[in-house]
Amino acid sequence: MAARAKTFLLCHGAWSGGWAWKKMHPLMAQAGHRLVAPTYTGLGERSHLANPSIDLETHIQDILNVIKFEDLSDLVLLGHSYGGMVATGVADRARERVTQLIYLDAFVPRDGQSLFDLNESGREPMRKAAAAGDGYRIPPNPPPPDTPQADLDWLNARRINMPIKCFETKLKLELEHGDPPMPRSYIYCTRIPPGDVFGQFAKHTKNEDGWRYFELDASHAPNVTAPAALMAVLNEIAA
């Protein structure tokens, strides 16, 4: 049975942009859904706007403005990787517009946490990398090792250094003590790199009330390396 048509709104990962979800648009359309994939300020086609003041709050505001100006409602909000930080903030402030929240191999912050709080081992190397460059941006982490060469070329030509403040900003939630009211799902990509950052979230979402938990046999960017498998899981969740 076909799921009722949904609008998926993407909160993409670090260094990336809506462009990286190119393979998902035809699959979404085939399934009867719509994918809205904006790019945050300072990245992708908006890289000319990069500046040292960009932080997590800027990116939350980017997505809230898409919801407002496109007048989107009944949304499935999809946070990938760093986008989990953004999606958590967006869901908190646009509760009446978001009907489901999906984390794809993503950070799940609580009120007052930054990405660096959730990835402490990355903090010093990334600070050093930013200091060695323009002082405010971190060069991209390499894509997963199973990424085909053509996709690597495509990704590496387009990935943009990431403002470090996005990783340093502590998330401020209006619902300080409660979880977001909408149903939440976690998709854990099981082709795990060394120093697995997302296992901590898989573990607690698997065993915590209020979550549906899924695993995907793919590496960290299934929108690139396993789009059909990703679409199957998203379809299942949306239904």
PDB file of C-alpha atoms in Angstrom, residues 1 3 5 22 56-57 62 69 84 92 104 106 109-110 137 145 165 171-172 178 192 202 207 211 215 224 229 234:
ATOM      1  CA  MET A   1       0.000   0.000   0.000  1.00  0.00           C
ATOM      2  CA  ALA A   3       1.925   5.730   2.032  1.00  0.00           C
ATOM      3  CA  ALA A   5       2.093  11.634   0.352  1.00  0.00           C
ATOM      4  CA  LYS A  22      20.226  14.823  -5.598  1.00  0.00           C
ATOM      5  CA  LEU A  56      23.978  26.586  14.924  1.00  0.00           C
ATOM      6  CA  GLU A  57      21.330  29.248  15.541  1.00  0.00           C
ATOM      7  CA  ASP A  62      17.490  29.008   7.865  1.00  0.00           C
ATOM      8  CA  PHE A  69       7.987  31.304   3.637  1.00  0.00           C
ATOM      9  CA  GLY A  84      20.310  16.339  13.993  1.00  0.00           C
ATOM     10  CA  ASP A  92      11.228  22.461  19.207  1.00  0.00           C
ATOM     11  CA  LEU A 104      19.610   9.626  10.152  1.00  0.00           C
ATOM     12  CA  ALA A 106      22.648  11.982  13.469  1.00  0.00           C
ATOM     13  CA  PRO A 109      21.277  16.787  21.539  1.00  0.00           C
ATOM     14  CA  ARG A 110      19.539  17.749  24.730  1.00  0.00           C
ATOM     15  CA  ARG A 137      36.137  27.095   9.485  1.00  0.00           C
ATOM     16  CA  PRO A 145      35.633   4.748   2.318  1.00  0.00           C
ATOM     17  CA  LYS A 165      30.778  28.020  15.756  1.00  0.00           C
ATOM     18  CA  LEU A 171      21.428  24.262  21.636  1.00  0.00           C
ATOM     19  CA  LYS A 172      18.715  26.291  23.354  1.00  0.00           C
ATOM     20  CA  GLY A 178      10.369  17.496  27.692  1.00  0.00           C
ATOM     21  CA  ILE A 192      30.619   1.909  11.166  1.00  0.00           C
ATOM     22  CA  ALA A 202      21.657   4.214  18.525  1.00  0.00           C
ATOM     23  CA  ASN A 207      16.048   1.213  24.440  1.00  0.00           C
ATOM     24  CA  TRP A 211      11.539   6.110  19.718  1.00  0.00           C
ATOM     25  CA  GLU A 215      19.269  -0.035  11.130  1.00  0.00           C
ATOM     26  CA  VAL A 224      24.886   9.057  -1.762  1.00  0.00           C
ATOM     27  CA  ALA A 229      17.809   1.325   0.744  1.00  0.00           C
ATOM     28  CA  LEU A 234      12.023   6.389   5.062  1.00  0.00           C
TER      29      LEU A 234
END
